[in-house]
Amino acid sequence: GAGVSQSPSNKVTEKGKDVELRCDPISGHTALYWYRQSLGQGLEFLIYFQGNSAPDKSGLPSDRFSAERTGGSVSTLTIQRTQQEDSAVYLCASSSRGWDTEAFFGQGTRLTVV
Amino acid sequence: SQKIEQNSEALNIQEGKTATLTCNYTNYSPAYLQWYRQDPGRGPVFLLLIRENEKEKRKERLKVTFDTTLKQSLFHITASQPADSATYLCALATFIQAGTALIFGKGTTLSVSS
């Protein structure tokens, strides 16, 4: 596609439920990032995929968070047993190589846990 | 791990003046440093990338400098306009478990008044 696409754009879920957030990166981009942005805060790094290599999960805040990237393209971020503190905007970005090239961001998924 | 500090959370200036935003980092000098703009409710948008061997880079009314001795980058917007009002984010690579990833500062919110 023309840009990074994220779905859904908004998600309201009940505390304790699992949610899946999807990211379609720009075709051909090998690097994919997930970030979390709480209200009025900066971008918190969550996870990074580079090609088909094993992802770096060092930024994931707890073991309730996981992510996968199928076929080096589409990525899914899963949050299990959601808590109210998980409420934030989840942003996905892709770049053609990695940190030495510009990152293109999606519009984000706003997650609200009630 | 690398830490990024953007000097102020908010900067208010008059239209026509030059805005100067600061980004400081704490550890090793990255090979690349990037600046992004973020508008409310949107994902960040790439503005400029500067390499460690480039002291200065310009794009229209934007100018970025990179001083590896001071561990600092300055971002200038000349002849500022109300449309420049946004949050500006500094980003650079940091070593993580599986390689390097792009991390962001908390940003400086610029308000340009007419």
Short mmCIF file of C-alpha atoms in Angstrom, two decimals:
data_model
loop_
_atom_site.label_atom_id
_atom_site.label_comp_id
_atom_site.label_asym_id
_atom_site.label_seq_id
_atom_site.Cartn_x
_atom_site.Cartn_y
_atom_site.Cartn_z
CA GLY A 1 0.00 0.00 0.00
CA ALA A 2 0.90 3.65 -0.11
CA GLY A 3 1.56 3.93 3.59
CA VAL A 4 1.55 2.07 6.89
CA SER A 5 -1.93 0.91 7.75
CA GLN A 6 -3.12 0.05 11.25
CA SER A 7 -6.38 -1.49 12.33
CA PRO A 8 -8.58 -0.91 14.12
CA SER A 9 -8.17 2.83 14.51
CA ASN A 10 -10.06 2.71 17.80
CA LYS A 11 -10.66 -0.15 20.19
CA VAL A 12 -12.60 -0.16 23.44
CA THR A 13 -12.28 -3.32 25.48
CA GLU A 14 -13.19 -4.52 28.92
CA LYS A 15 -10.51 -5.10 31.50
CA GLY A 16 -9.29 -8.68 31.35
CA LYS A 17 -10.05 -9.23 27.68
CA ASP A 18 -7.43 -9.93 25.02
CA VAL A 19 -6.93 -7.57 22.08
CA GLU A 20 -5.10 -7.84 18.76
CA LEU A 21 -3.77 -4.83 16.93
CA ARG A 22 -2.72 -5.12 13.30
CA CYS A 23 -0.08 -3.33 11.26
CA ASP A 24 0.42 -3.50 7.50
CA PRO A 25 3.82 -1.96 6.72
CA ILE A 26 4.90 -0.42 3.46
CA SER A 27 5.61 -3.18 0.96
CA GLY A 28 9.27 -4.11 0.86
CA HIS A 29 10.17 -2.50 4.18
CA THR A 30 12.27 -4.88 6.23
CA ALA A 31 12.16 -3.05 9.56
CA LEU A 32 8.99 -2.78 11.62
CA TYR A 33 8.55 -1.08 15.01
CA TRP A 34 5.79 -0.94 17.59
CA TYR A 35 5.56 1.98 20.00
CA ARG A 36 3.13 2.99 22.70
CA GLN A 37 2.16 6.59 23.41
CA SER A 38 0.18 7.42 26.51
CA LEU A 39 -1.70 10.71 26.72
CA GLY A 40 0.73 13.61 26.65
CA GLN A 41 3.75 11.31 26.75
CA GLY A 42 6.53 10.42 24.35
CA LEU A 43 6.87 7.29 22.28
CA GLU A 44 7.72 4.21 24.31
CA PHE A 45 9.57 1.57 22.28
CA LEU A 46 7.94 -1.86 22.49
CA ILE A 47 9.36 -4.24 19.88
CA TYR A 48 11.42 -4.27 16.70
CA PHE A 49 11.41 -6.69 13.77
CA GLN A 50 14.16 -6.75 11.16
CA GLY A 51 13.42 -8.97 8.20
CA ASN A 52 12.95 -12.57 9.23
CA SER A 53 15.22 -12.31 12.27
CA ALA A 54 13.95 -13.00 15.75
CA PRO A 55 12.42 -9.79 17.14
CA ASP A 56 13.83 -7.79 19.97
CA LYS A 57 11.26 -7.94 22.76
CA SER A 58 13.24 -5.98 25.32
CA GLY A 59 10.79 -3.08 25.32
CA LEU A 60 7.66 -5.10 26.01
CA PRO A 61 6.29 -3.92 29.39
CA SER A 62 5.09 -7.32 30.59
CA ASP A 63 4.60 -10.91 29.49
CA ARG A 64 1.00 -10.03 28.63
CA PHE A 65 2.35 -8.35 25.50
CA SER A 66 3.48 -10.31 22.47
CA ALA A 67 3.94 -9.63 18.79
CA GLU A 68 4.52 -11.56 15.63
CA ARG A 69 5.29 -10.74 12.06
CA THR A 70 4.17 -13.18 9.42
CA GLY A 71 6.17 -13.61 6.23
CA GLY A 72 8.21 -10.55 7.00
CA SER A 73 5.19 -8.33 6.37
CA VAL A 74 2.02 -7.94 8.45
CA SER A 75 2.49 -7.69 12.20
CA THR A 76 0.08 -8.30 15.07
CA LEU A 77 0.53 -6.96 18.59
CA THR A 78 -1.44 -8.95 21.15
CA ILE A 79 -2.23 -7.79 24.66
CA GLN A 80 -3.64 -10.46 26.95
CA ARG A 81 -5.75 -9.80 30.02
CA THR A 82 -5.82 -6.06 29.35
CA GLN A 83 -5.46 -3.63 32.23
CA GLN A 84 -6.53 0.00 32.43
CA GLU A 85 -2.89 1.12 32.30
CA ASP A 86 -2.67 -0.44 28.83
CA SER A 87 -4.89 2.38 27.54
CA ALA A 88 -2.80 4.33 25.03
CA VAL A 89 -2.23 4.89 21.33
CA TYR A 90 -0.25 2.06 19.77
CA LEU A 91 1.81 3.18 16.80
CA CYS A 92 3.45 1.03 14.17
CA ALA A 93 6.23 2.20 11.87
CA SER A 94 8.23 0.64 9.07
CA SER A 95 11.44 1.59 7.31
CA SER A 96 13.25 0.27 4.30
CA ARG A 97 16.30 -0.91 6.20
CA GLY A 98 16.30 0.12 9.84
CA TRP A 99 17.47 2.88 12.07
CA ASP A 100 19.53 4.61 9.41
CA THR A 101 16.53 5.32 7.21
CA GLU A 102 13.38 7.29 7.87
CA ALA A 103 10.52 5.56 9.60
CA PHE A 104 6.97 5.83 8.26
CA PHE A 105 4.24 5.71 10.86
CA GLY A 106 0.69 4.53 10.73
CA GLN A 107 -2.14 6.57 12.20
CA GLY A 108 -2.14 4.44 15.33
CA THR A 109 -4.71 2.40 17.23
CA ARG A 110 -6.28 4.12 20.21
CA LEU A 111 -6.91 1.47 22.85
CA THR A 112 -9.21 2.20 25.75
CA VAL A 113 -9.58 -0.38 28.51
CA VAL A 114 -12.70 0.15 30.62
CA SER B 1 21.32 2.30 27.36
CA GLN B 2 21.00 5.49 25.37
CA LYS B 3 18.94 8.26 26.92
CA ILE B 4 17.51 11.19 24.94
CA GLU B 5 16.57 14.51 26.49
CA GLN B 6 14.70 17.27 24.73
CA ASN B 7 15.30 20.45 26.64
CA SER B 8 11.81 21.69 27.19
CA GLU B 9 8.35 20.32 26.94
CA ALA B 10 6.92 23.52 25.47
CA LEU B 11 8.21 26.45 23.49
CA ASN B 12 6.14 29.52 22.64
CA ILE B 13 7.33 32.00 20.03
CA GLN B 14 5.99 34.77 17.83
CA GLU B 15 5.37 34.31 14.14
CA GLY B 16 8.41 35.20 12.05
CA LYS B 17 10.92 34.36 14.77
CA THR B 18 13.33 31.43 14.71
CA ALA B 19 12.47 28.46 16.90
CA THR B 20 15.39 26.47 18.28
CA LEU B 21 14.80 23.05 19.82
CA THR B 22 17.46 21.00 21.59
CA CYS B 23 18.10 17.27 21.72
CA ASN B 24 20.76 15.85 24.01
CA TYR B 25 21.82 12.23 24.34
CA THR B 26 23.82 10.61 27.07
CA ASN B 27 25.92 7.77 25.78
CA TYR B 28 27.62 6.87 22.54
CA SER B 29 27.15 9.09 19.53
CA PRO B 30 24.81 7.53 17.00
CA ALA B 31 25.75 7.40 13.35
CA TYR B 32 22.44 9.02 12.50
CA LEU B 33 20.00 11.32 14.22
CA GLN B 34 16.49 12.06 13.01
CA TRP B 35 13.82 14.68 13.64
CA TYR B 36 10.07 14.11 13.35
CA ARG B 37 6.96 16.24 13.61
CA GLN B 38 3.81 15.00 15.33
CA ASP B 39 0.44 16.69 15.16
CA PRO B 40 -2.32 15.87 17.67
CA GLY B 41 -3.98 12.54 16.92
CA ARG B 42 -1.50 11.66 14.20
CA GLY B 43 1.60 9.52 13.89
CA PRO B 44 5.01 11.22 13.67
CA VAL B 45 6.18 12.38 10.25
CA PHE B 46 9.84 12.32 9.25
CA LEU B 47 11.52 15.69 8.67
CA LEU B 48 15.30 15.34 8.50
CA LEU B 49 18.09 12.83 9.02
CA ILE B 50 21.63 13.96 9.77
CA ARG B 51 24.72 11.75 9.79
CA GLU B 52 27.51 12.02 12.33
CA ASN B 53 29.92 13.35 9.70
CA GLU B 54 27.47 16.10 8.71
CA LYS B 55 27.63 19.15 10.92
CA GLU B 56 24.56 20.77 9.44
CA LYS B 57 21.67 19.92 7.18
CA ARG B 58 18.97 22.15 5.71
CA LYS B 59 15.57 21.63 4.17
CA GLU B 60 13.57 24.72 3.24
CA ARG B 61 13.06 26.65 6.51
CA LEU B 62 14.47 23.81 8.63
CA LYS B 63 18.06 23.44 9.78
CA VAL B 64 19.55 20.69 11.91
CA THR B 65 23.00 20.62 13.48
CA PHE B 66 24.78 17.66 15.04
CA ASP B 67 27.62 18.09 17.52
CA THR B 68 29.04 14.75 18.61
CA THR B 69 31.39 16.45 21.09
CA LEU B 70 28.51 18.08 22.95
CA LYS B 71 26.27 15.06 22.26
CA GLN B 72 23.66 17.46 21.02
CA SER B 73 21.49 18.26 18.03
CA LEU B 74 19.77 21.58 17.45
CA PHE B 75 16.68 21.91 15.29
CA HIS B 76 15.86 25.36 13.91
CA ILE B 77 12.74 26.60 12.16
CA THR B 78 13.30 30.02 10.61
CA ALA B 79 10.54 32.48 9.79
CA SER B 80 8.17 30.41 11.89
CA GLN B 81 4.48 30.27 11.06
CA PRO B 82 1.43 29.23 13.10
CA ALA B 83 1.27 26.12 10.88
CA ASP B 84 4.59 25.04 12.39
CA SER B 85 2.85 24.52 15.74
CA ALA B 86 3.29 20.84 16.60
CA THR B 87 5.37 18.52 18.73
CA TYR B 88 8.87 17.86 17.44
CA LEU B 89 10.63 14.62 18.29
CA CYS B 90 14.28 13.72 18.18
CA ALA B 91 15.14 10.09 17.41
CA LEU B 92 18.28 8.04 17.28
CA ALA B 93 19.44 4.46 17.22
CA THR B 94 20.23 2.55 20.35
CA PHE B 95 21.68 -0.89 20.83
CA ILE B 96 19.17 -3.44 22.00
CA GLN B 97 19.35 -7.16 22.43
CA ALA B 98 18.81 -8.03 18.79
CA GLY B 99 20.59 -5.13 17.14
CA THR B 100 19.63 -1.49 17.00
CA ALA B 101 16.27 0.22 17.17
CA LEU B 102 15.01 3.75 16.78
CA ILE B 103 14.12 5.42 20.05
CA PHE B 104 12.51 8.81 20.56
CA GLY B 105 12.77 11.68 22.97
CA LYS B 106 9.61 12.92 24.68
CA GLY B 107 9.37 15.83 22.29
CA THR B 108 9.04 19.60 22.49
CA THR B 109 5.68 21.17 21.77
CA LEU B 110 6.09 24.33 19.73
CA SER B 111 3.38 26.98 19.64
CA VAL B 112 3.74 29.81 17.13
CA SER B 113 1.41 32.73 17.71
CA SER B 114 0.43 35.26 15.07
#
